[in-house]
mmCIF file of C-alpha atoms and ligand atoms in Angstrom:
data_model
loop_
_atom_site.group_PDB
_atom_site.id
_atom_site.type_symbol
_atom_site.label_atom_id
_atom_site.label_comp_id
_atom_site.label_asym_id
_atom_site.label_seq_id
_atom_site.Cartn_x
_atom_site.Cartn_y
_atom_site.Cartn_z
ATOM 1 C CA UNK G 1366 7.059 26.978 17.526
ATOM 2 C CA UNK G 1367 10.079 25.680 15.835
ATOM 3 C CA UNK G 1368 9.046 23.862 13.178
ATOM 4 C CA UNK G 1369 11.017 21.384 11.145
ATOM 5 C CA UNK G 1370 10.073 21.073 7.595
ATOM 6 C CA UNK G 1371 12.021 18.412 5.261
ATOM 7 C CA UNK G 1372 12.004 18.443 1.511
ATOM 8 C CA UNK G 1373 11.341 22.310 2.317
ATOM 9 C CA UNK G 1374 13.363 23.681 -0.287
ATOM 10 C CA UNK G 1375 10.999 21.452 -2.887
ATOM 11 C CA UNK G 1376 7.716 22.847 -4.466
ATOM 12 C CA UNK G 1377 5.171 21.862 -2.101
ATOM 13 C CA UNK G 1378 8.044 22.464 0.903
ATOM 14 C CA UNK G 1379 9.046 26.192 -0.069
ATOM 15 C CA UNK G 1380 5.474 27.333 0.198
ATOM 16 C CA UNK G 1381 4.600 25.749 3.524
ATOM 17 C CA UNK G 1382 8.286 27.238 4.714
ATOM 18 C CA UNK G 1383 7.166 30.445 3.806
ATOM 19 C CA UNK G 1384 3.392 30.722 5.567
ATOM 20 C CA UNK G 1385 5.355 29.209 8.669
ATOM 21 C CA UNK G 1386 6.960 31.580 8.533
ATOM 22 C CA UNK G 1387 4.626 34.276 7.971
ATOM 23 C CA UNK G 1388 2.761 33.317 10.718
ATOM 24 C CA UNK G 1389 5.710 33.613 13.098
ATOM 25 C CA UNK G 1390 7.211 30.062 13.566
ATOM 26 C CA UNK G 1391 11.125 29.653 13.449
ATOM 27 C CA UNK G 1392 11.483 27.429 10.773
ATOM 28 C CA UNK G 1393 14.303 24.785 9.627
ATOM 29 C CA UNK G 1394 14.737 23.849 6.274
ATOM 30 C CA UNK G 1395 15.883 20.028 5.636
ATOM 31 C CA UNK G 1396 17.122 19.302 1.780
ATOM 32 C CA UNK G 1397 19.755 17.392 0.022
ATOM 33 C CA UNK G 1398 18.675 19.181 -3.249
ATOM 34 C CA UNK G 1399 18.031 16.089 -4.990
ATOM 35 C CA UNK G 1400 14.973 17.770 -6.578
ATOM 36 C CA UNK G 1401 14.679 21.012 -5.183
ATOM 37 C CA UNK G 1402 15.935 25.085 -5.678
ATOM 38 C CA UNK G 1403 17.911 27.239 -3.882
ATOM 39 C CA UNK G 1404 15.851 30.010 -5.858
ATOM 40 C CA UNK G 1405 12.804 28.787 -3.761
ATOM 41 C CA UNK G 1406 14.077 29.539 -0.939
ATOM 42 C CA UNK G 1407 16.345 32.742 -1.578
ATOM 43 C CA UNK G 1408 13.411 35.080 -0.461
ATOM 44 C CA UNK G 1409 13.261 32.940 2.895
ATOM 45 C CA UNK G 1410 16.631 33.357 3.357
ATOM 46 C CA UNK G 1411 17.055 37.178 4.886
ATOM 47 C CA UNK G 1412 14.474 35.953 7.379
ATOM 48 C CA UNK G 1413 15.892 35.775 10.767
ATOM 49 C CA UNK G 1414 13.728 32.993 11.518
ATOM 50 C CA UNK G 1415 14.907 30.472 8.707
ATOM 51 C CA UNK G 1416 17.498 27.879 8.708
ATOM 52 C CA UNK G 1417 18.763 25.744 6.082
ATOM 53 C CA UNK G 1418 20.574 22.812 6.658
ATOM 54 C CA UNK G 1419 21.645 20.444 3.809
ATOM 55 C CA UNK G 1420 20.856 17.124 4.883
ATOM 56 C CA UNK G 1421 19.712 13.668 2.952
ATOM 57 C CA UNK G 1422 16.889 12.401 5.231
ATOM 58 C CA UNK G 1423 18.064 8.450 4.959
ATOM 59 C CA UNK G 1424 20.820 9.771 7.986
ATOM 60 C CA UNK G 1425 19.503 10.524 11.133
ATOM 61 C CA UNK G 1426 19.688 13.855 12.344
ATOM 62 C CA UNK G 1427 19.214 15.467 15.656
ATOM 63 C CA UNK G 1428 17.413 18.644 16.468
ATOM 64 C CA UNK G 1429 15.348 20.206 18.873
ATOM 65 C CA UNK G 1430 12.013 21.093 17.833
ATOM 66 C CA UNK G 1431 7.918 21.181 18.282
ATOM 67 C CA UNK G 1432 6.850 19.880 14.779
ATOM 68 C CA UNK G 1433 7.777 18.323 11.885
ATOM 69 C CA UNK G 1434 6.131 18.396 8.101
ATOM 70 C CA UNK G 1435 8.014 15.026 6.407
ATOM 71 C CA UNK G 1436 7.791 16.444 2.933
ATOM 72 C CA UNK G 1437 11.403 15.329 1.351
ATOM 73 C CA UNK G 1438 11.152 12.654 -1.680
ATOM 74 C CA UNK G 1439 11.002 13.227 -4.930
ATOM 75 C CA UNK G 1440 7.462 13.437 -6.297
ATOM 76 C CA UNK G 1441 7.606 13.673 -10.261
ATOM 77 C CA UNK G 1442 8.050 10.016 -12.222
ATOM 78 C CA UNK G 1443 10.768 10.676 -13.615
ATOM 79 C CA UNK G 1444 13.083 11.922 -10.763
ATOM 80 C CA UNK G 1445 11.885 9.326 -8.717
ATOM 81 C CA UNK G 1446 12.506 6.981 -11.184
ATOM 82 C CA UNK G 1447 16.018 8.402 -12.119
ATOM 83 C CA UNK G 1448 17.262 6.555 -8.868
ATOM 84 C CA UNK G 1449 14.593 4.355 -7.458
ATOM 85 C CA UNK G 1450 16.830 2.806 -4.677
ATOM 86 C CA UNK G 1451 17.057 5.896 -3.178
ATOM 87 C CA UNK G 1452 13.533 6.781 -3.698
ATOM 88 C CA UNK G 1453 12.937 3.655 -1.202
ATOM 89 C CA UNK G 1454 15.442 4.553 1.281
ATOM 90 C CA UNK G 1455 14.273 8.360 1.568
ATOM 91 C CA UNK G 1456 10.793 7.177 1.861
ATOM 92 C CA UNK G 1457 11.494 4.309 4.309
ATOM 93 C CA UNK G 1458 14.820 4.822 6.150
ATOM 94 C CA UNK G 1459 13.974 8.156 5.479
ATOM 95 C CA UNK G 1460 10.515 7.809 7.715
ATOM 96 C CA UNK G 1461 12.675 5.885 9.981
ATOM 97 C CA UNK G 1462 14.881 8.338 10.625
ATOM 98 C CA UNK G 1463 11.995 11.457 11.021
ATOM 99 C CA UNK G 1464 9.863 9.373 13.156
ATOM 100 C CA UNK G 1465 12.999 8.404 15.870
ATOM 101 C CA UNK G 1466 13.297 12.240 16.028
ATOM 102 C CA UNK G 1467 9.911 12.991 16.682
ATOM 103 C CA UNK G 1468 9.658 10.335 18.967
ATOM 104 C CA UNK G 1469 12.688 11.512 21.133
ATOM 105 C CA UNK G 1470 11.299 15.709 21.058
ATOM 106 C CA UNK G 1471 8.204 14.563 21.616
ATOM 107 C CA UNK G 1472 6.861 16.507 18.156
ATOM 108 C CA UNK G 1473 3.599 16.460 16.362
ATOM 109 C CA UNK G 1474 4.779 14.576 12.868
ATOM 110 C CA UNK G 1475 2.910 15.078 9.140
ATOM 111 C CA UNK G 1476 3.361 12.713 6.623
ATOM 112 C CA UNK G 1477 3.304 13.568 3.313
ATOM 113 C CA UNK G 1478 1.522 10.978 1.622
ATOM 114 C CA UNK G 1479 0.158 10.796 -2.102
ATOM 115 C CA UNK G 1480 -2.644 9.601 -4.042
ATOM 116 C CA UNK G 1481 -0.027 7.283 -5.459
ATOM 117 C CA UNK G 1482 -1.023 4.609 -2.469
ATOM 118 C CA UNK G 1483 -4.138 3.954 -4.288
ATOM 119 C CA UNK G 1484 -2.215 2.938 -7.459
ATOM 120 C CA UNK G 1485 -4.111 2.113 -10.396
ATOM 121 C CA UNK G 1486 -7.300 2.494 -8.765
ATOM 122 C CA UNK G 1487 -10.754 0.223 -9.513
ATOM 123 C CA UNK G 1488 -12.813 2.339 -6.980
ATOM 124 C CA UNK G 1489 -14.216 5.537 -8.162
ATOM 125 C CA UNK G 1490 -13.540 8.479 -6.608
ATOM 126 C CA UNK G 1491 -11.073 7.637 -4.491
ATOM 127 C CA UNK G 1492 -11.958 7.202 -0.696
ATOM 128 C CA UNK G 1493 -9.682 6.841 2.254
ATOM 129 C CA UNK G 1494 -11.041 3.136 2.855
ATOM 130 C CA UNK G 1495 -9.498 1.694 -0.420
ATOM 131 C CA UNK G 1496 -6.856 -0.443 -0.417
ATOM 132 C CA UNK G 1497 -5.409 0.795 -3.869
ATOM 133 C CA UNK G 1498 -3.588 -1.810 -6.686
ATOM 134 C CA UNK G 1499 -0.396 -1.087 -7.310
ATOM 135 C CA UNK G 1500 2.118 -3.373 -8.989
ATOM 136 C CA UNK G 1501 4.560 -3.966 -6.311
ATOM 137 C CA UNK G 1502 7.361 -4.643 -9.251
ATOM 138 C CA UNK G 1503 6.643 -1.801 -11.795
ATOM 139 C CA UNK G 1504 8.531 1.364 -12.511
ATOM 140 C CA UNK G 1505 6.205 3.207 -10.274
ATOM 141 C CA UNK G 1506 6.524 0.650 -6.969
ATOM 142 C CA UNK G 1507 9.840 2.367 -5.645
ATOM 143 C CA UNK G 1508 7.402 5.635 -5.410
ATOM 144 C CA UNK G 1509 4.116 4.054 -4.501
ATOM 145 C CA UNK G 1510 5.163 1.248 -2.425
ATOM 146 C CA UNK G 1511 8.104 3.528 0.001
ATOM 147 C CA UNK G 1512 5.231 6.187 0.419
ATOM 148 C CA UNK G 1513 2.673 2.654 1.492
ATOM 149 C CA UNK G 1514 5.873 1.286 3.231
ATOM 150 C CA UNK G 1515 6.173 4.845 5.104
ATOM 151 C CA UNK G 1516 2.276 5.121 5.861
ATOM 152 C CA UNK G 1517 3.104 1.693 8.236
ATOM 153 C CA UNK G 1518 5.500 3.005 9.642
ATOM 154 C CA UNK G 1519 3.760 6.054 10.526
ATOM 155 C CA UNK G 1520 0.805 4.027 11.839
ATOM 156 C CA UNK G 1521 3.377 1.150 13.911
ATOM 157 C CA UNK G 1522 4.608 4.429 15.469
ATOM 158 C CA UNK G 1523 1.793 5.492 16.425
ATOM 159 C CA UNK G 1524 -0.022 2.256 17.912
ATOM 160 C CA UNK G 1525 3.594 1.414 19.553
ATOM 161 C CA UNK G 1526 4.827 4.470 20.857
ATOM 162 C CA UNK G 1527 1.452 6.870 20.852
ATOM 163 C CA UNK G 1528 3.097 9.462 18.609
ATOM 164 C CA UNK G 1529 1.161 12.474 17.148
ATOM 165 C CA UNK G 1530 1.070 11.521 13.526
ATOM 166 C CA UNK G 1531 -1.305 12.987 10.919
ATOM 167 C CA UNK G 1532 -1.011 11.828 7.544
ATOM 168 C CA UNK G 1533 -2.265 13.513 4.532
ATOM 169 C CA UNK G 1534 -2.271 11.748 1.228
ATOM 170 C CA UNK G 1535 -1.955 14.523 -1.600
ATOM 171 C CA UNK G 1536 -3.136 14.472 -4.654
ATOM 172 C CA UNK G 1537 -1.700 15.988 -7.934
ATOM 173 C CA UNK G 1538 -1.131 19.557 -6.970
ATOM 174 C CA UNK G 1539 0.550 22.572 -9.204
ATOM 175 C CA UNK G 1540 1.405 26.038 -8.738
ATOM 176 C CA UNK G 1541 4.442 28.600 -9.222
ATOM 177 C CA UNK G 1542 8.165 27.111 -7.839
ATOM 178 C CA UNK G 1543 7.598 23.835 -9.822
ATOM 179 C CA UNK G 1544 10.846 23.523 -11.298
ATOM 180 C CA UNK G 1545 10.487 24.066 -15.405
ATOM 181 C CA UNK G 1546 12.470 20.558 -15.821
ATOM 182 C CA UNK G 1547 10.083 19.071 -13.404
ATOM 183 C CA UNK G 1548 8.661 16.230 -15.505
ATOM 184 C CA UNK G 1549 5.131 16.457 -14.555
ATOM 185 C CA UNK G 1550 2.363 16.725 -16.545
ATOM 186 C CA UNK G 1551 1.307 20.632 -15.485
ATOM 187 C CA UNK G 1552 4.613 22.205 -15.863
ATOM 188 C CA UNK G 1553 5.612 20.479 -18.938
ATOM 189 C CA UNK G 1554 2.795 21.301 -20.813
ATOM 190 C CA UNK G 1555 2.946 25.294 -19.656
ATOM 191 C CA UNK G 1556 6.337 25.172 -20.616
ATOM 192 C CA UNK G 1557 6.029 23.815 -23.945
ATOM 193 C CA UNK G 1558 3.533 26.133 -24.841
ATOM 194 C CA UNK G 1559 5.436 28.756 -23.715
ATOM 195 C CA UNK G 1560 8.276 28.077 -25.695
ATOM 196 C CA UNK G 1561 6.148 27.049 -28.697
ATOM 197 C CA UNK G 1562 7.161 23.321 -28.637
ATOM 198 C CA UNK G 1563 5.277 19.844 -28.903
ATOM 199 C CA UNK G 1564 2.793 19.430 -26.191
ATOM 200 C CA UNK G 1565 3.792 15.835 -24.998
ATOM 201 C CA UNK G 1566 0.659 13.881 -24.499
ATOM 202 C CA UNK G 1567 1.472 10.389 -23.185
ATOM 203 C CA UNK G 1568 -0.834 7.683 -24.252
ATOM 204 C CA UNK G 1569 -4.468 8.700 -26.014
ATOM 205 C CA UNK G 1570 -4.713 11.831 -23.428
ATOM 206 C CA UNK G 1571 -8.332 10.376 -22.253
ATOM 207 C CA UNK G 1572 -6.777 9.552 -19.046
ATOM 208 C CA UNK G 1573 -7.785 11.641 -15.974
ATOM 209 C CA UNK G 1574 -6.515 13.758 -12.982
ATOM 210 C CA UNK G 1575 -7.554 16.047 -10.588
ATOM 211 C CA UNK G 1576 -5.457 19.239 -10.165
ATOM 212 C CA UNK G 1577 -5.126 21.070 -7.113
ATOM 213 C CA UNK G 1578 -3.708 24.819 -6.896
ATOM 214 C CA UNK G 1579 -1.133 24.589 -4.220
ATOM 215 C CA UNK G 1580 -2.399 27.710 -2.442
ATOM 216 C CA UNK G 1581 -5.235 25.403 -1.195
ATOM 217 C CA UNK G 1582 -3.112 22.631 -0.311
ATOM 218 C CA UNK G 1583 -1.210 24.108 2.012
ATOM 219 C CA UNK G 1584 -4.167 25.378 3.989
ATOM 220 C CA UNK G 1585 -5.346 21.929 4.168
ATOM 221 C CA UNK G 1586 -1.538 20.637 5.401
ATOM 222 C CA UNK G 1587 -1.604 23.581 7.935
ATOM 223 C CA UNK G 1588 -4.979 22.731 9.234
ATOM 224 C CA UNK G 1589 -4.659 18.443 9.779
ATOM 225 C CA UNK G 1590 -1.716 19.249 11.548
ATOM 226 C CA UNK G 1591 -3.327 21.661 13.571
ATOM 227 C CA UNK G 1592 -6.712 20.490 14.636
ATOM 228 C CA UNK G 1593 -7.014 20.140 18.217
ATOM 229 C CA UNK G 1594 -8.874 16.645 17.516
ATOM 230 C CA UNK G 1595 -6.469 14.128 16.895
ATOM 231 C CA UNK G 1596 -6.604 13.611 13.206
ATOM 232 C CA UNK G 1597 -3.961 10.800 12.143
ATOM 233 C CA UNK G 1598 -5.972 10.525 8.939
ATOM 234 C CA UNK G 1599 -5.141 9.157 6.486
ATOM 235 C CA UNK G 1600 -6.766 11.948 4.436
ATOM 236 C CA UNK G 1601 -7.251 12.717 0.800
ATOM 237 C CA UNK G 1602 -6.054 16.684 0.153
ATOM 238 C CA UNK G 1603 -6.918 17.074 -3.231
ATOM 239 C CA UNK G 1604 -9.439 19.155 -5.780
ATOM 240 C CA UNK G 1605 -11.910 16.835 -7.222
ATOM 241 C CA UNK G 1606 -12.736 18.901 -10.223
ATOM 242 C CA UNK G 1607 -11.748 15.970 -12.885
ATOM 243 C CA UNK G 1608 -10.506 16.167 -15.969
ATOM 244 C CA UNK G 1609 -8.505 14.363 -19.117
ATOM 245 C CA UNK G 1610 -4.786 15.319 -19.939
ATOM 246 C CA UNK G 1611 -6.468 16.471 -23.553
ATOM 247 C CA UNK G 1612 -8.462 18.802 -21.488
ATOM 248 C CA UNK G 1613 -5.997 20.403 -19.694
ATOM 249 C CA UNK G 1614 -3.748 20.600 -22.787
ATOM 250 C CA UNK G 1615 -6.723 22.571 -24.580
ATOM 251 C CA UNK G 1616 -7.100 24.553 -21.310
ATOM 252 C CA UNK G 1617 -2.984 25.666 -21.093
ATOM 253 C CA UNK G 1618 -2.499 26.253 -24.950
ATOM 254 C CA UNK G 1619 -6.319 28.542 -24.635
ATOM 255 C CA UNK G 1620 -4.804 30.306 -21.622
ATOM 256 C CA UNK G 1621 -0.844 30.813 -22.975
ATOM 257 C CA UNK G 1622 -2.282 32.780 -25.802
ATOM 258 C CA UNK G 1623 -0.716 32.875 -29.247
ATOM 259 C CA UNK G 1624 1.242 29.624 -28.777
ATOM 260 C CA UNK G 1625 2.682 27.842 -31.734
ATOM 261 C CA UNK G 1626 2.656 24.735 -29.642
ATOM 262 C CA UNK G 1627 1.043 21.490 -31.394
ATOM 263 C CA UNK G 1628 -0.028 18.185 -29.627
ATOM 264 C CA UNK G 1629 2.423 15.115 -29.964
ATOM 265 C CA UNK G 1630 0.890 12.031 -28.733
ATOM 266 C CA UNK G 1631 3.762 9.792 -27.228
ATOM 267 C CA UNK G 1632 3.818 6.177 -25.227
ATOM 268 C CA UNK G 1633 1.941 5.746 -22.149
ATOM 269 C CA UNK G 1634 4.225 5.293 -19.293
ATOM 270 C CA UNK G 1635 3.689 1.963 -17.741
ATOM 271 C CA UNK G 1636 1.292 1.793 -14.969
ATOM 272 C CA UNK G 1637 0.099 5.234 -15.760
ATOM 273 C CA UNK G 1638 -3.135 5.035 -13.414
ATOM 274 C CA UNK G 1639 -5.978 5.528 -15.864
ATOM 275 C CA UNK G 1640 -8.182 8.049 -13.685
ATOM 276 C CA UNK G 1641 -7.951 9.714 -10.417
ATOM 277 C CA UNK G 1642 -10.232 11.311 -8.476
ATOM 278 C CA UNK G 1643 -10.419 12.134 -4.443
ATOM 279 C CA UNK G 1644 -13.217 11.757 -2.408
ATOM 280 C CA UNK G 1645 -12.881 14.771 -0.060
ATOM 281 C CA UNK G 1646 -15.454 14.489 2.232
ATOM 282 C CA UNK G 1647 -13.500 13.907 4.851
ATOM 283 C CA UNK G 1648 -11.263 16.718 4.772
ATOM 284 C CA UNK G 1649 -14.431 18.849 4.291
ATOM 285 C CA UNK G 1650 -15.841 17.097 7.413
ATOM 286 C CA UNK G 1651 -13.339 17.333 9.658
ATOM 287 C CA UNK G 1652 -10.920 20.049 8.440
ATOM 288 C CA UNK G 1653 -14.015 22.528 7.030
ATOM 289 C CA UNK G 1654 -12.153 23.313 4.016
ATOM 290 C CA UNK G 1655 -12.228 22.922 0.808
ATOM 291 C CA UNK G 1656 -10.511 23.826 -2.762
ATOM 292 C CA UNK G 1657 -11.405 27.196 -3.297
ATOM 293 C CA UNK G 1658 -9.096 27.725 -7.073
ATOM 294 C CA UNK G 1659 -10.537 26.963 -10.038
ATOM 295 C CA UNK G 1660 -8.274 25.039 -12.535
ATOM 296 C CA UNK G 1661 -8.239 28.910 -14.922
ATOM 297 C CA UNK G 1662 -7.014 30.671 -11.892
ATOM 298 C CA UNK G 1663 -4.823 28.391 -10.300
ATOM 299 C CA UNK G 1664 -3.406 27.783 -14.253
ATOM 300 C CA UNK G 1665 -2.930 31.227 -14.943
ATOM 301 C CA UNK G 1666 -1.200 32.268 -11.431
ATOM 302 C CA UNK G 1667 1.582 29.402 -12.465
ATOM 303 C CA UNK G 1668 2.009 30.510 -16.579
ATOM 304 C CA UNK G 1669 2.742 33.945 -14.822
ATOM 305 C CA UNK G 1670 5.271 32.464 -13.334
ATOM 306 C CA UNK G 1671 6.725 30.136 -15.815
ATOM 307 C CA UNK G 1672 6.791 33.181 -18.058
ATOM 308 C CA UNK G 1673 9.151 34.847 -15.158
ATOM 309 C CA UNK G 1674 11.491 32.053 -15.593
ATOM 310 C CA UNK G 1675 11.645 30.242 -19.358
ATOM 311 C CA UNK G 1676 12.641 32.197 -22.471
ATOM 312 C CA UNK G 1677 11.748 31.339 -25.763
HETATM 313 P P1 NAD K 3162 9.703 18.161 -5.059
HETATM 314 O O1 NAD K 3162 10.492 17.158 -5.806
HETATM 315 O O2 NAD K 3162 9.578 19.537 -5.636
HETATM 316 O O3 NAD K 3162 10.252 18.326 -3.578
HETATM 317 C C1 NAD K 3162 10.818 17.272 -2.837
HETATM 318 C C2 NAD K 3162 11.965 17.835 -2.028
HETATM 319 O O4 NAD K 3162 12.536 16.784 -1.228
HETATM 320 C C3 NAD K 3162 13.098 18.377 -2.916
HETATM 321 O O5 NAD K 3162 13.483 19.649 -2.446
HETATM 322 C C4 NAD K 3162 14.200 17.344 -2.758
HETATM 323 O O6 NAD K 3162 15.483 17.874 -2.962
HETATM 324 C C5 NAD K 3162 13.959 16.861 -1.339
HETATM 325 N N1 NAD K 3162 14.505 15.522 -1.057
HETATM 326 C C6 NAD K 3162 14.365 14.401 -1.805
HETATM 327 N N2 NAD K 3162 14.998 13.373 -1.223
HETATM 328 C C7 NAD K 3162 15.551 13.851 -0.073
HETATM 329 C C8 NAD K 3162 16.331 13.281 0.953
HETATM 330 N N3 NAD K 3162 16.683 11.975 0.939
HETATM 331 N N4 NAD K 3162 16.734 14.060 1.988
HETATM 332 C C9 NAD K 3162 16.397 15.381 2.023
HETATM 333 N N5 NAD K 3162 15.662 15.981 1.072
HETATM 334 C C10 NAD K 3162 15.236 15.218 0.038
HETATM 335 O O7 NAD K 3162 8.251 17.537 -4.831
HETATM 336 P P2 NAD K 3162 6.922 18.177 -4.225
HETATM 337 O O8 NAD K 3162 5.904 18.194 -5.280
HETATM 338 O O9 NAD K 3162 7.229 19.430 -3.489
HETATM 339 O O10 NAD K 3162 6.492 17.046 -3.190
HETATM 340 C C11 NAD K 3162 6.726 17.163 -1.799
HETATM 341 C C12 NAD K 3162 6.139 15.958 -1.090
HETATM 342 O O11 NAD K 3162 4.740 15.872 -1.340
HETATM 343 C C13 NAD K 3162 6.749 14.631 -1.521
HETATM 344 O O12 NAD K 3162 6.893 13.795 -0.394
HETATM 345 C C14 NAD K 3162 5.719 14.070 -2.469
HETATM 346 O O13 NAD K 3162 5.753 12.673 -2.495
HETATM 347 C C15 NAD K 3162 4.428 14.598 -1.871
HETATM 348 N N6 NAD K 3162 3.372 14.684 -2.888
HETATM 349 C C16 NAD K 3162 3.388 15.655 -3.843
HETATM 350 C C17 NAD K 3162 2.382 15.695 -4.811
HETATM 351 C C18 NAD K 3162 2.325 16.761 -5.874
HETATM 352 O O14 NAD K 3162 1.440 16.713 -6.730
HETATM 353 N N7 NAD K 3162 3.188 17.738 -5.898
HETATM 354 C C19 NAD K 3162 1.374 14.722 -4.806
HETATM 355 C C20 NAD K 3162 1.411 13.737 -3.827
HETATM 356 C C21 NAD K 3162 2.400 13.729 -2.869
HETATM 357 N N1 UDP K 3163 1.625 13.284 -18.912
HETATM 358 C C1 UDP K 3163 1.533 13.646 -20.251
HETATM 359 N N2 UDP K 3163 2.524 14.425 -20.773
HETATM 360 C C2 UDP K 3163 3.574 14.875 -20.039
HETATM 361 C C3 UDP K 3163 3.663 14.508 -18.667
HETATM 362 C C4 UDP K 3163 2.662 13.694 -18.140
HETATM 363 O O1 UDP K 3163 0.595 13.279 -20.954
HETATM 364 O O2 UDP K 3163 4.428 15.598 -20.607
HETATM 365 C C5 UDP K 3163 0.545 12.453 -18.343
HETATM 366 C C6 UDP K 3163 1.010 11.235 -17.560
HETATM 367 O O3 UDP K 3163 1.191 10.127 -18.421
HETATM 368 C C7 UDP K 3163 -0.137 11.043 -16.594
HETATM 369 C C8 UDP K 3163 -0.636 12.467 -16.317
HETATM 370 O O4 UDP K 3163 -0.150 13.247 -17.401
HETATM 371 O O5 UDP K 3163 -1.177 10.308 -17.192
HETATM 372 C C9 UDP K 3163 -0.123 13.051 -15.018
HETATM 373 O O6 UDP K 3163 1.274 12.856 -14.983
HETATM 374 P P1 UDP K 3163 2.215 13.438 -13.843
HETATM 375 O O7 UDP K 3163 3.587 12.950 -14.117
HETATM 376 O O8 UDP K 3163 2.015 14.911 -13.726
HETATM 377 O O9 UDP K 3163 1.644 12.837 -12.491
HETATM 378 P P2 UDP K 3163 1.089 11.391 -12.054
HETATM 379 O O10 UDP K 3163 -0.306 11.665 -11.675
HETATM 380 O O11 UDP K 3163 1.154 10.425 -13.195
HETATM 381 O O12 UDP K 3163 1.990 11.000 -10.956
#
């Protein structure tokens, strides 16, 4: 198949470019390199099979192709904060734009949705069926609010025009090509323990996430977009091992060993959802998969790779 992929040169993007690839698909790369790497995708780039086209999503573009994987937004708070008009437009005109072209090829279309839909959530774990609060004014509403703005849109397309959508909505993930400047809370705190500096904690640290290695995500993208039932979900792709920030600080600074690194407790961001959890039963259900990397694996496969790329 040829299989468009935008936001590919991203974290989440480069490693679903890369098992396209491996399993044979011709693959075209869509990024304006707002957030992502070239180095991501340098080892993609002596295959045949790979394309990469510098384009900003929010203008339409026209291709020929059998799927699409509508991965391009910036994902961290603070990048998608840095410029939240734009964070809108890539998420709405953005989905505008992606679903006209999958509507004129014809192509199966994945959304890449987030946890973020759910907001600051009263219902715990999370399950599909919730409605989410979010603050539709806040800081966080040009993130949460585009990617709610673009699930509508995915569903209008497909009640108006029957499109193949499947929508997956992702929860905190991690894992090696996370860029070291990234912001969020996994690869700041490996880096800073790396390089023996404060370990940021925002707010008491007793708030929660779930942390998913992205090896297991992308199995779980791969297969909702694959399954012969049509699966327009939405569904929650996410580990629900739980756990507080001051956990997972403990857990990096046992796992970098000999770190210098102390803990610094700074301001909660505003709106910083107190807990988060998914409720994965029905990816287990329908996709039969599951997380299968524990949070010391999945950790120590991405300090490797930090340590590849950060000096002291
Ligand atoms: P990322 O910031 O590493 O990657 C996003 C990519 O999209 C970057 O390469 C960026 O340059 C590109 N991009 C941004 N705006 C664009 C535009 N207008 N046109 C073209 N390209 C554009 O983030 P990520 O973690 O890889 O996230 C990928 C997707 O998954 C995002 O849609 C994000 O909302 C979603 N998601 C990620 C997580 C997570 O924990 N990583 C959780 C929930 C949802
Ligand atoms: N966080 C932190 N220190 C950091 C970065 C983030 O304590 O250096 C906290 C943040 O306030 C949030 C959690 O870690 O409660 C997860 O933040 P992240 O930005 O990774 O993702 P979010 O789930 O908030 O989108």
């Amino acid at each position: 198949m040829v299989i468009l992929v935008t936001g590919g040169a991203g974290f989440i993007g480069s490693h679903l470019c890369k098992k396209l690839l491996e399993q044979g698909n011709d693959v075209l790369c869509v990024d304006n390199f707002y957030t992502g790497n070239k180095n991501n995708i340098l080892p993609l780039m002596k295959n045949k099979k790979f394309e990469l086209i510098r384009h900003d999503i929010t203008f339409p573009l026209y291709l020929e192709i059998d799927q699409i994987y509508n991965l391009a937004c910036p994902a961290s708070p603070i990048h998608y904060q840095r410029d939240p008009v734009q964070t809108l437009k890539t998420s709405i005109h953005g989905a505008i734009n992606i679903l006209g072209l999958a509507k004129r090829t014809k192509a199966r279309i994945f959304q890449a949705s987030t946890s973020e839909v759910y907001g600051d959530p009263e219902i715990h774990p999370q399950k599909e069926s919730y409605w989410g609060k979010v603050n539709p004014i806040g800081p966080r509403a040009c993130y949460d609010e585009g990617k709610r703005c673009a699930e509508t849109l995915f569903f209008d397309y497909y009640r108006q025009y029957n499109l193949d959508v499947r929508i997956g909505r992702i929860f905190n993930t991690y894992g090696p090509n996370m860029h070291p400047d990234d912001g969020r809370v996994v690869s700041n705190f490996i880096v800073q323990a790396l390089t023996d500096k404060y370990i940021t904690i925002y707010g008491k640290g007793d708030q929660t996430r779930s942390f998913q290695y992205i090896d297991d995500l992308i199995e779980a993208i791969i297969k909702i977009m694959n399954s012969e039932k049509r699966l327009i979900g939405p569904m929650n792709l996410g580990n629900d091992q739980e756990l507080t920030i001051n956990d997972l600080a403990t857990t990096i600074l046992k796992l970098v060993k000999h770190s210098k690194s102390k803990i610094i407790y700074e301001p909660l961001p505003q709106d910083d959802p107190k807990q988060r959890k998914p409720d994965i039963s029905l990816a287990k259900k329908e996709l039969k998969w599951q997380p299968r990397t524990n949070l010391e694996e999945g950790l120590t496969k991405t300090i490797q790779y930090f340590k590849k790329i950060v000096s002291k």
